[in-house]
CSV table of N, CA and C in Angstrom, one decimal:
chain,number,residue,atom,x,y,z
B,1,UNK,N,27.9,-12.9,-83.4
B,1,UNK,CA,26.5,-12.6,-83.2
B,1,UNK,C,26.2,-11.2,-83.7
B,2,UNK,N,25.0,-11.2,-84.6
B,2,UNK,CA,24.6,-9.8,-85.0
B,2,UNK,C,23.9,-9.2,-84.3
B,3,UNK,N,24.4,-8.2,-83.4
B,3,UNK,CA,23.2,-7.3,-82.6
B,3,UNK,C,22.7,-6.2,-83.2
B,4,UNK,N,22.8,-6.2,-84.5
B,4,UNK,CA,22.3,-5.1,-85.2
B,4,UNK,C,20.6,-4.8,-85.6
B,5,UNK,N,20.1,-6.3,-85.3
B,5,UNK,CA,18.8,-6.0,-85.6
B,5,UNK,C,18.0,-7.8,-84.8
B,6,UNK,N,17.1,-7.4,-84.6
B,6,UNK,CA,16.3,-8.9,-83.5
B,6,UNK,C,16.1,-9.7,-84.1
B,7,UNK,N,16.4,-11.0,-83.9
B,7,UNK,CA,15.7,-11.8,-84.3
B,7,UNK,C,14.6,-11.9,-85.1
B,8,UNK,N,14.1,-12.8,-86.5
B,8,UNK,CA,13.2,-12.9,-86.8
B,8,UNK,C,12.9,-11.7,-87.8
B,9,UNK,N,13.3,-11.0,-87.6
B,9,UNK,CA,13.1,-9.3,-88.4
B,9,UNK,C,13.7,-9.6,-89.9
B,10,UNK,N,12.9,-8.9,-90.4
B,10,UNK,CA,13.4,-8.7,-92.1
B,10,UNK,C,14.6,-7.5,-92.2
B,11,UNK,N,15.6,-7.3,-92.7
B,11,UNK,CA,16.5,-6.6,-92.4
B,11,UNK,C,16.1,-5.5,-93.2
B,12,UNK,N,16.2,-4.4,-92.9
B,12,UNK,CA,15.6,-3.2,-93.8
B,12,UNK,C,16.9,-2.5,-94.1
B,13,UNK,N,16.9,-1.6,-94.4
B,13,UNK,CA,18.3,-0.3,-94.9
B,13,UNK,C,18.4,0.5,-93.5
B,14,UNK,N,19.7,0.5,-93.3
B,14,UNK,CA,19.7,1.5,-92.1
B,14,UNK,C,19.8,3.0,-92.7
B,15,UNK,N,18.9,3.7,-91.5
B,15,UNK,CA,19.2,5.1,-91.7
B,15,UNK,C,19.3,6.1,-90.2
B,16,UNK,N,19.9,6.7,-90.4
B,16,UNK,CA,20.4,7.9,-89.2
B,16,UNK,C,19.4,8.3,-89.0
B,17,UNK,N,19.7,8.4,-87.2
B,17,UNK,CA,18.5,9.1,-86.3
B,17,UNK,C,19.6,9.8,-85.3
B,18,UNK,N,18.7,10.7,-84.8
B,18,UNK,CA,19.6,11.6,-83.6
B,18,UNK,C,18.6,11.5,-82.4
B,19,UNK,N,19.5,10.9,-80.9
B,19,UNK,CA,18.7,10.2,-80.3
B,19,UNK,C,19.3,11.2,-78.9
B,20,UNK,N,18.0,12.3,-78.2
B,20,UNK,CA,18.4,13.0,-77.1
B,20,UNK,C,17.8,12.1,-76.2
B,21,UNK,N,19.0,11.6,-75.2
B,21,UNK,CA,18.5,11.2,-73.8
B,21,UNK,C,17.8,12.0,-72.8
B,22,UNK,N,17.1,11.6,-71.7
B,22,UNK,CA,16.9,12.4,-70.4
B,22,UNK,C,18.0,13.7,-70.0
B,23,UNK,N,18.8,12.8,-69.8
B,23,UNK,CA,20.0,13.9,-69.3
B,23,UNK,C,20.7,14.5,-70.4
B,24,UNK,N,19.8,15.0,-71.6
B,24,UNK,CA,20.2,15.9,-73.0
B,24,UNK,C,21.6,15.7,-73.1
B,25,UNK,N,22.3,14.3,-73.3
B,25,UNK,CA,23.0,13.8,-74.3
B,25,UNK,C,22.3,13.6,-75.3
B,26,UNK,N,23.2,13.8,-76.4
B,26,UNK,CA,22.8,13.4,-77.6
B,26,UNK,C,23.7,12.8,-78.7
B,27,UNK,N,23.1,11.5,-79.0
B,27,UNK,CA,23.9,10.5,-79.8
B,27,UNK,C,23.3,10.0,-80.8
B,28,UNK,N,23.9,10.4,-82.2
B,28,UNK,CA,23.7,10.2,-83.5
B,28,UNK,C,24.4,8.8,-84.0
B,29,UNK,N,23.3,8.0,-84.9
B,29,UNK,CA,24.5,6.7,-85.4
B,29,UNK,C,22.8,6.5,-86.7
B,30,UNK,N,23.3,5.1,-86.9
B,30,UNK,CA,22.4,4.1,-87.8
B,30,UNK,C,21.6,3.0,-86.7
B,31,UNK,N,20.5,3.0,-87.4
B,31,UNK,CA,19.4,2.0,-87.2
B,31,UNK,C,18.8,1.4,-87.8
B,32,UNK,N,18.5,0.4,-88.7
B,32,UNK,CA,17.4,-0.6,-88.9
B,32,UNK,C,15.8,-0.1,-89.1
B,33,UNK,N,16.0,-0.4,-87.5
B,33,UNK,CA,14.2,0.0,-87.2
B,33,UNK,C,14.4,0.3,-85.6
B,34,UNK,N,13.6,1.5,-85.5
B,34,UNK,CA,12.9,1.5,-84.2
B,34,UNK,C,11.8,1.4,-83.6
B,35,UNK,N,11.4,0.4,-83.1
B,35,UNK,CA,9.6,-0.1,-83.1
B,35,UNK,C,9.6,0.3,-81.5
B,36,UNK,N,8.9,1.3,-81.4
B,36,UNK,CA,8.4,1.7,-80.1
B,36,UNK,C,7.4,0.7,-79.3
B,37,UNK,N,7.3,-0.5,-80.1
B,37,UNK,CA,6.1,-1.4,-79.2
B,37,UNK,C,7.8,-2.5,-78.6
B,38,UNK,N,8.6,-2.1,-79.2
B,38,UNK,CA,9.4,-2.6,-78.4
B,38,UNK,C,10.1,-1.9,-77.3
B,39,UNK,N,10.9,-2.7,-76.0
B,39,UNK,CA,11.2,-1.8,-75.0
B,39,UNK,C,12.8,-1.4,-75.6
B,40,UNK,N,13.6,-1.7,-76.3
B,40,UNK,CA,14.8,-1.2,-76.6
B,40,UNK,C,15.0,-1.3,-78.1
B,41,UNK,N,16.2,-0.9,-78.4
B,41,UNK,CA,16.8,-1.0,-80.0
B,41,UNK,C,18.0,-0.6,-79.9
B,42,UNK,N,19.0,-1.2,-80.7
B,42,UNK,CA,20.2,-1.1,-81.5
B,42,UNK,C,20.2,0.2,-82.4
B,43,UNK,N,21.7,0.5,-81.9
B,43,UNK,CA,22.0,1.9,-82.4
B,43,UNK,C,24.0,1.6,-83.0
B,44,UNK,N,23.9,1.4,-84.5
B,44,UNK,CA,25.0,2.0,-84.9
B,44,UNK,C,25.8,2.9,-84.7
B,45,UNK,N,27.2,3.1,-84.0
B,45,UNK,CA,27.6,4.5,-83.9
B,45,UNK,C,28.7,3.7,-85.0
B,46,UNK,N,29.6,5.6,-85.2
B,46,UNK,CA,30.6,5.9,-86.0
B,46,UNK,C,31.5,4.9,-85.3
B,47,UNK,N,32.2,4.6,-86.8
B,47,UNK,CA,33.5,3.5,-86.5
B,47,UNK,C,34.4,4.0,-85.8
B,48,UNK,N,35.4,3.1,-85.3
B,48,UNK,CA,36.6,3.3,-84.5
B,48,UNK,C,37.7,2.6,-85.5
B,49,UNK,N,39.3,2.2,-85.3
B,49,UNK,CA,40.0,1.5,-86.0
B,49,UNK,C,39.8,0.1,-85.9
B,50,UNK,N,39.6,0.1,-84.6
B,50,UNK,CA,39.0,-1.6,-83.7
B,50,UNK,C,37.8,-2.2,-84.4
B,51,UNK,N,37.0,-1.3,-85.0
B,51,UNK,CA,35.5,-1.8,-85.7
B,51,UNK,C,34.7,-1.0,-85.3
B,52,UNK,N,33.2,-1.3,-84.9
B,52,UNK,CA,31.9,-0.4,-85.1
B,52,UNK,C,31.6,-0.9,-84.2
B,53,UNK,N,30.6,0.0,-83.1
B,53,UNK,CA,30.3,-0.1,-82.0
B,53,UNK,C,28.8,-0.4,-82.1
B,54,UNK,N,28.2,-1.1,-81.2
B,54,UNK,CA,26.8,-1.5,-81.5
B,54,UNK,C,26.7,-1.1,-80.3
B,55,UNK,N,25.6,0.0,-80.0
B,55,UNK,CA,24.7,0.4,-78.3
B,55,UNK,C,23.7,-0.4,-78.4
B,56,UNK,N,23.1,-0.8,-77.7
B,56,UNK,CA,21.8,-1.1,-77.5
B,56,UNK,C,20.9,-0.3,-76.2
B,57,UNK,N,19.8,0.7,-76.8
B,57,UNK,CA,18.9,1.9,-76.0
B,57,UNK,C,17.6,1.2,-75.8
B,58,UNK,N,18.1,1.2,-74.1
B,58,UNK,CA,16.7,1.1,-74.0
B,58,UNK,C,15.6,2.3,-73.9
B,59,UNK,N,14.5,1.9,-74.4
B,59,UNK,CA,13.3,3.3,-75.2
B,59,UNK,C,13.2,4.5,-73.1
B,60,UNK,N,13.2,4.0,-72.7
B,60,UNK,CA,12.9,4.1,-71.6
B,60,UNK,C,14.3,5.5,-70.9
B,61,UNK,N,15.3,5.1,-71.3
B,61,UNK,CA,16.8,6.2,-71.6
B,61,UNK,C,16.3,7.5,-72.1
B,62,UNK,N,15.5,7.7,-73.1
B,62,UNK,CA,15.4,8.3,-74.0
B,62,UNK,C,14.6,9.5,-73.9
B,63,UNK,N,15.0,10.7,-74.5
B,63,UNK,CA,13.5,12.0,-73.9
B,63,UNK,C,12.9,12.3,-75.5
B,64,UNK,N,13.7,11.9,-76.7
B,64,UNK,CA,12.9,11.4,-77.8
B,64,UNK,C,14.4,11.2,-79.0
B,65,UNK,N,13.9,11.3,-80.4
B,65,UNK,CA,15.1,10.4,-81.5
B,65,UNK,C,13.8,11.1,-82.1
B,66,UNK,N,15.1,12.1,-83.2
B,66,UNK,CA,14.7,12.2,-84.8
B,66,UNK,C,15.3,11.2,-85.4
B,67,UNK,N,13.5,10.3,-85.9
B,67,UNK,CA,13.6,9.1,-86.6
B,67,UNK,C,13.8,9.5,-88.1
B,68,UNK,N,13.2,10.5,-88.8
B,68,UNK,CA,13.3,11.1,-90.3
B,68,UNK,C,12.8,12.4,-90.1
B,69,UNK,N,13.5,13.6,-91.5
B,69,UNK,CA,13.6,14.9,-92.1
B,69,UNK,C,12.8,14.3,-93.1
B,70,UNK,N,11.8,15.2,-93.8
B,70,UNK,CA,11.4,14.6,-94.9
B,70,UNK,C,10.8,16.3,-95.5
B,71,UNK,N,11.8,16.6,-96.7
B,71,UNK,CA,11.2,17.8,-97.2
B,71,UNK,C,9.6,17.7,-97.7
B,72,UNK,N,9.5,19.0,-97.9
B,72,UNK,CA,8.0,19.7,-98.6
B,72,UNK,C,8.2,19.8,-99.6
B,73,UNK,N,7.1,19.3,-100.7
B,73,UNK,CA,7.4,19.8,-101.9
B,73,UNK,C,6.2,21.0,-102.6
B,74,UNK,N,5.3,21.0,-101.6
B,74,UNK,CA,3.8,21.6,-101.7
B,74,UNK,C,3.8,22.5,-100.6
B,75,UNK,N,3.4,23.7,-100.7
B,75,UNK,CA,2.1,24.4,-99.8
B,75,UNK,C,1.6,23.7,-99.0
B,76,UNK,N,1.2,24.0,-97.2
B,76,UNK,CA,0.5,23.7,-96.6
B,76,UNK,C,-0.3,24.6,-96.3
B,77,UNK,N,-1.6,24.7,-95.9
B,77,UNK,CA,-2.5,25.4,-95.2
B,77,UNK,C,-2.5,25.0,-94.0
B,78,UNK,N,-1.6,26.1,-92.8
B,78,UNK,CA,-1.6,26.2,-91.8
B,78,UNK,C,-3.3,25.7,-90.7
B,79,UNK,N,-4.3,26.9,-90.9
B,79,UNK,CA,-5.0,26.8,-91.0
B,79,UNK,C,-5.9,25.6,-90.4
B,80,UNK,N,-5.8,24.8,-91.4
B,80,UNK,CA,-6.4,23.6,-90.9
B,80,UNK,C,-5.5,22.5,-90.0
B,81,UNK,N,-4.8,22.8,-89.6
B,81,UNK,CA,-3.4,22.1,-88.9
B,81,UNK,C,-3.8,22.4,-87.2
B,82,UNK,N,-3.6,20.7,-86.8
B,82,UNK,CA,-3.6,20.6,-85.6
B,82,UNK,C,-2.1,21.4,-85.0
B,83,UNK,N,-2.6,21.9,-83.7
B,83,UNK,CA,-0.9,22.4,-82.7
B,83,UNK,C,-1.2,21.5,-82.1
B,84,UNK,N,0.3,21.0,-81.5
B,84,UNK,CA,0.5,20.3,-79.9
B,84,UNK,C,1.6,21.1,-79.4
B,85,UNK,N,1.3,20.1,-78.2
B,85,UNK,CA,2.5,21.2,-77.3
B,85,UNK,C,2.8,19.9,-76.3
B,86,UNK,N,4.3,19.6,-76.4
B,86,UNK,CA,4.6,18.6,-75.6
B,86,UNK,C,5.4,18.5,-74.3
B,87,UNK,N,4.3,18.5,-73.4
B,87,UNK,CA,5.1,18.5,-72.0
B,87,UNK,C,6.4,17.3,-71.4
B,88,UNK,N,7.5,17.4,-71.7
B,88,UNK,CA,8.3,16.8,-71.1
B,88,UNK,C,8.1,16.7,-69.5
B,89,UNK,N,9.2,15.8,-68.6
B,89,UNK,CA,9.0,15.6,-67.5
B,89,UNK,C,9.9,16.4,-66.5
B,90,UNK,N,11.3,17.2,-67.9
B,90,UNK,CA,12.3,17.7,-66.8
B,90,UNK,C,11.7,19.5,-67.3
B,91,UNK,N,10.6,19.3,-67.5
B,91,UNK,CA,10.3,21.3,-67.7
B,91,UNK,C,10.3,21.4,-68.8
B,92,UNK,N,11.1,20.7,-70.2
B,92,UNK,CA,11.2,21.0,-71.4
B,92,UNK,C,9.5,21.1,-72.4
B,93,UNK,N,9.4,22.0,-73.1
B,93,UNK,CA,8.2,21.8,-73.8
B,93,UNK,C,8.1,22.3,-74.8
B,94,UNK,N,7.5,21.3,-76.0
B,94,UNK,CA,8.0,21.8,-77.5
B,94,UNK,C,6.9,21.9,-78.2
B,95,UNK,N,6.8,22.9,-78.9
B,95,UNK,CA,5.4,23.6,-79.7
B,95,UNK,C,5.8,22.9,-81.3
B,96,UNK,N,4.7,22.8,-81.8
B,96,UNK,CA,4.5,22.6,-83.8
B,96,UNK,C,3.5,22.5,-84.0
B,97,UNK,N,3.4,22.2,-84.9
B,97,UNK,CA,2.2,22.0,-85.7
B,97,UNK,C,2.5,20.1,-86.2
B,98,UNK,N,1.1,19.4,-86.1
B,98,UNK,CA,1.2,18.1,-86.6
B,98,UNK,C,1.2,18.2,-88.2
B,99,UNK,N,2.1,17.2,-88.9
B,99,UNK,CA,2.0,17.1,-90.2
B,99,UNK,C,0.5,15.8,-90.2
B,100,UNK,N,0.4,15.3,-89.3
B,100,UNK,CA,-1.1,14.0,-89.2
B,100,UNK,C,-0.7,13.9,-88.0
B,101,UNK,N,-1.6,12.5,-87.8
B,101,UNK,CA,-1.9,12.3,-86.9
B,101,UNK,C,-0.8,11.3,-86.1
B,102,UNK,N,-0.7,11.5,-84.2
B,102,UNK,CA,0.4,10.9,-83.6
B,102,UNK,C,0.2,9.8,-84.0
B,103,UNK,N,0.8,8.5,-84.6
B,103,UNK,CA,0.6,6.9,-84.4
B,103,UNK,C,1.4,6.5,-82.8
B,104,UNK,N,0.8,5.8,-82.4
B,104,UNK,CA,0.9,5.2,-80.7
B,104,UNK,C,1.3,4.2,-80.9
B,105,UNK,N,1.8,3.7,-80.0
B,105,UNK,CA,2.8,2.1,-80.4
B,105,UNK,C,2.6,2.2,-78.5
B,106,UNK,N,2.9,0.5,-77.9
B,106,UNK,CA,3.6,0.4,-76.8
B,106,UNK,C,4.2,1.3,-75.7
B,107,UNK,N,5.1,1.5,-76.3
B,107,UNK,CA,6.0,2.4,-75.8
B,107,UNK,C,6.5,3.7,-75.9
B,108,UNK,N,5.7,4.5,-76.6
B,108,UNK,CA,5.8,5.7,-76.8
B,108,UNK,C,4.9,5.8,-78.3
B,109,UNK,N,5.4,6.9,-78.7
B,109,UNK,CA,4.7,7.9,-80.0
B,109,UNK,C,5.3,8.2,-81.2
B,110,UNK,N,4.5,7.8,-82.2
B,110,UNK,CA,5.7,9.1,-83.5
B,110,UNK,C,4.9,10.2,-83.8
B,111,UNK,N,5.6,11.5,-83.4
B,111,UNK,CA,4.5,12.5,-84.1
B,111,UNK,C,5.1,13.1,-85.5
B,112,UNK,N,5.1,13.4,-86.3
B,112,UNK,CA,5.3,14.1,-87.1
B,112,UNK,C,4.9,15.9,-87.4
B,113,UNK,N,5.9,16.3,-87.1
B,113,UNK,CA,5.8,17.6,-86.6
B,113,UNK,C,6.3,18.7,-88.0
B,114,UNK,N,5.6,19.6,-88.3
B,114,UNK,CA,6.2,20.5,-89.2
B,114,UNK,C,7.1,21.4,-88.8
B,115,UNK,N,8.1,21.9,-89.8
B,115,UNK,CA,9.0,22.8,-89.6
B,115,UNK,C,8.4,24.5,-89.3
B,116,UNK,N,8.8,25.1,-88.6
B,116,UNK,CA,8.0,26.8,-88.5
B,116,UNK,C,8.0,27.3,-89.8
B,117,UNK,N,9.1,27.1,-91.0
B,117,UNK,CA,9.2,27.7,-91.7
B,117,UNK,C,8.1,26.7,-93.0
B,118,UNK,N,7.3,25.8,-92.6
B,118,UNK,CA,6.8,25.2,-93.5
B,118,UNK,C,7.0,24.2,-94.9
B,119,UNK,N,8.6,24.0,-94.7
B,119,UNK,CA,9.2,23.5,-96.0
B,119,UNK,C,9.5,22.0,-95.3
B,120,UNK,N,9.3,21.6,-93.8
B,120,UNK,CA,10.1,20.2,-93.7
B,120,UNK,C,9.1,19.9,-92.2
B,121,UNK,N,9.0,18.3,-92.6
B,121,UNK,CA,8.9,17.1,-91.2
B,121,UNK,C,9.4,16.8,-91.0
B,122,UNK,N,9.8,17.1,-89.3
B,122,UNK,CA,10.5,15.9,-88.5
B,122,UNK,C,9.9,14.9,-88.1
B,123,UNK,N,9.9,13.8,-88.1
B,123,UNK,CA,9.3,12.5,-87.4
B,123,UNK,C,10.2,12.4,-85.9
B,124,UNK,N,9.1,12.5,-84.9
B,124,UNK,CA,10.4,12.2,-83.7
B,124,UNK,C,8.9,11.3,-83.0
B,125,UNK,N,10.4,10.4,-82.4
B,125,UNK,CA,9.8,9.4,-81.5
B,125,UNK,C,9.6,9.6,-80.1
B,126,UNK,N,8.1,9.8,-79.3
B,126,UNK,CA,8.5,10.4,-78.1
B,126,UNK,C,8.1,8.8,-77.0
B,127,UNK,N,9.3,8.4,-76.4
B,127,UNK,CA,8.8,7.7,-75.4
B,127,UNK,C,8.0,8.0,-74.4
B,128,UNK,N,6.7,7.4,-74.0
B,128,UNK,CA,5.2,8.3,-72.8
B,128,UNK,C,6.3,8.2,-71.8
B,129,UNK,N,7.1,7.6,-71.2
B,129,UNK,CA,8.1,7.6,-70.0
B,129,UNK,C,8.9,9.2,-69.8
B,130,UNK,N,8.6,9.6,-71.2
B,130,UNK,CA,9.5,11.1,-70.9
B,130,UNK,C,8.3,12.0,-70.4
B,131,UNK,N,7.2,12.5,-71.0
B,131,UNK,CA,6.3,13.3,-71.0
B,131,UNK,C,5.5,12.9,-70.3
B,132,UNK,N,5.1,14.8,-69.3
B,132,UNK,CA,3.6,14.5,-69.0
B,132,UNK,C,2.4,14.7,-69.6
B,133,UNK,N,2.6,15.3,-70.9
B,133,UNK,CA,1.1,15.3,-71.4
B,133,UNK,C,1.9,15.9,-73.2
B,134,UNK,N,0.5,15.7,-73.9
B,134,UNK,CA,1.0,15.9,-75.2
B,134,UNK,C,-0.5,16.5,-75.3
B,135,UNK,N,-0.4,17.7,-75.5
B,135,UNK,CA,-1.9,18.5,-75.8
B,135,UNK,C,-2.0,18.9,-77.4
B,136,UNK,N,-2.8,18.8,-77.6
B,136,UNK,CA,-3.5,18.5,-79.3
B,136,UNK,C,-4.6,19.6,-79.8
B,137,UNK,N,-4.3,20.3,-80.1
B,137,UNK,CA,-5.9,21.7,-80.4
B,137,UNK,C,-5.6,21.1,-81.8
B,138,UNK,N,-7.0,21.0,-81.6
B,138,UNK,CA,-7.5,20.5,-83.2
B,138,UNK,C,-8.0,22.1,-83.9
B,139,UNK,N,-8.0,22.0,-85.7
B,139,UNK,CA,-8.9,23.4,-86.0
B,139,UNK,C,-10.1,23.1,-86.1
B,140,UNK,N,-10.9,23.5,-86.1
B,140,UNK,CA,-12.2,23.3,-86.4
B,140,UNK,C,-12.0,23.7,-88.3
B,141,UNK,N,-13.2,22.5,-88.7
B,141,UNK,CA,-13.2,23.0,-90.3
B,141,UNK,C,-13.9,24.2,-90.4
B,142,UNK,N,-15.0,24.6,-89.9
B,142,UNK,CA,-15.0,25.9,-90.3
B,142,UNK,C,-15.4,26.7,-89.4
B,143,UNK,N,-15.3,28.0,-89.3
B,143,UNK,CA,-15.2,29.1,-88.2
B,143,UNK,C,-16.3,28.5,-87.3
B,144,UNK,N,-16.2,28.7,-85.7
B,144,UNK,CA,-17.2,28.2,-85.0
B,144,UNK,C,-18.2,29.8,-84.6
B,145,UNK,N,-19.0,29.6,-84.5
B,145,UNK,CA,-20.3,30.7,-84.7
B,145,UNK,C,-20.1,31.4,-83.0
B,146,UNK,N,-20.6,32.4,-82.9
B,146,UNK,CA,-20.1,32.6,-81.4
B,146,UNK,C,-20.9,32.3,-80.6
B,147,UNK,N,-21.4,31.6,-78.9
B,147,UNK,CA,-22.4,31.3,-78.5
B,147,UNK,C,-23.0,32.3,-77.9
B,148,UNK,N,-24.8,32.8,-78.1
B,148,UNK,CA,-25.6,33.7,-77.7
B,148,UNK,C,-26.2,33.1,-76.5
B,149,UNK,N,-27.0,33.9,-75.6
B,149,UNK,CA,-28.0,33.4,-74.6
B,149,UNK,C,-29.4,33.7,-75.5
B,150,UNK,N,-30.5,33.3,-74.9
B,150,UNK,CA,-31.8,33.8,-75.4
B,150,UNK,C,-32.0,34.3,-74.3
B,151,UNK,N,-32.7,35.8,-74.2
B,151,UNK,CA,-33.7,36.2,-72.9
B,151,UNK,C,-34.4,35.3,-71.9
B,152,UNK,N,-35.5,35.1,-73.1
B,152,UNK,CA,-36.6,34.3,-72.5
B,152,UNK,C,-36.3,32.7,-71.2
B,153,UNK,N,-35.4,32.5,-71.7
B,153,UNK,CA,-34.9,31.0,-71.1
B,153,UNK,C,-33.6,31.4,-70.5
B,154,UNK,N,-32.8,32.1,-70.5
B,154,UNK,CA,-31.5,32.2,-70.1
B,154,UNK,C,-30.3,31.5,-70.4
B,155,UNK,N,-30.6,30.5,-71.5
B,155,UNK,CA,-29.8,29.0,-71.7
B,155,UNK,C,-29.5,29.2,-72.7
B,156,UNK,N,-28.0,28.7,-73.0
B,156,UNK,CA,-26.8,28.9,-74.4
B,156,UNK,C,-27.9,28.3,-75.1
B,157,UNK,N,-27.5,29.1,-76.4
B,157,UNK,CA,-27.9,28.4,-77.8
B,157,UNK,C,-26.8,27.9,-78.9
């Protein structure tokens, strides 16, 4: 029996992800696909002489998994770039900048997060079971004007 990928699924190319649990183990192998609208997935680890070990993670284990690195080949403008800031549940909290926007699945999140130094994305997958909040400051497109009172009326303009 193949536990390498579900039923019914089109087989894709596996590729390496690095997967931190709750209790910050962290275990690197090969995957298929990891579809966050599902509640678990198959994880390739490194071979043994006996053969290759198939885990199966449930999403729910997990405090997130770099799903892909994906270099820059362009300039960004900081600038106009959303920050988040992601509150885990054991105190942990991680700052970046979004490369776009989170896509939401089921079971958690992929955000795509830029590197500080602006040359690379990580894609990480955050299960909502880990975090208590994921805060989002958007930029504004252009400078916002500062707010005045009027005398006469006393009421922001």
């Amino acid at each position: 029996m193949d536990m390498s990928s579900p039923p019914g699924r089109r087989e894709l190319p596996e590729r390496r992800v690095v997967v931190r649990f709750k209790d910050d183990e962290i275990l690197e192998g090969l995957t298929h696909v990891i579809d966050l609208d599902e509640p678990d997935f198959t994880l390739t680890l490194p071979g043994t002489l006996s053969g290759r070990r198939v885990a199966i993670i449930p999403v729910t284990s997990i405090k997130n998994v770099l799903l892909q690195r994906v270099e820059l080949e362009h300039d960004i403008d900081r600038g106009h770039m959303s920050s988040v800031r992601i509150v885990f549940w054991d105190g942990d909290v991680l700052h970046g900048l979004l490369g776009s926007e989170p896509e939401r699945r089921r079971y958690g999140m992929t955000l795509p997060l830029v590197s500080p130094a602006l040359d690379e994305i990580e894609v990480l997958g955050i299960p909502y079971v880990a975090v208590k909040a994921v805060h989002i400051i958007t930029r504004p497109a252009w400078p916002a004007e500062p707010q005045r009172t009027v005398r006469e009326t006393d009421r922001w303009n």
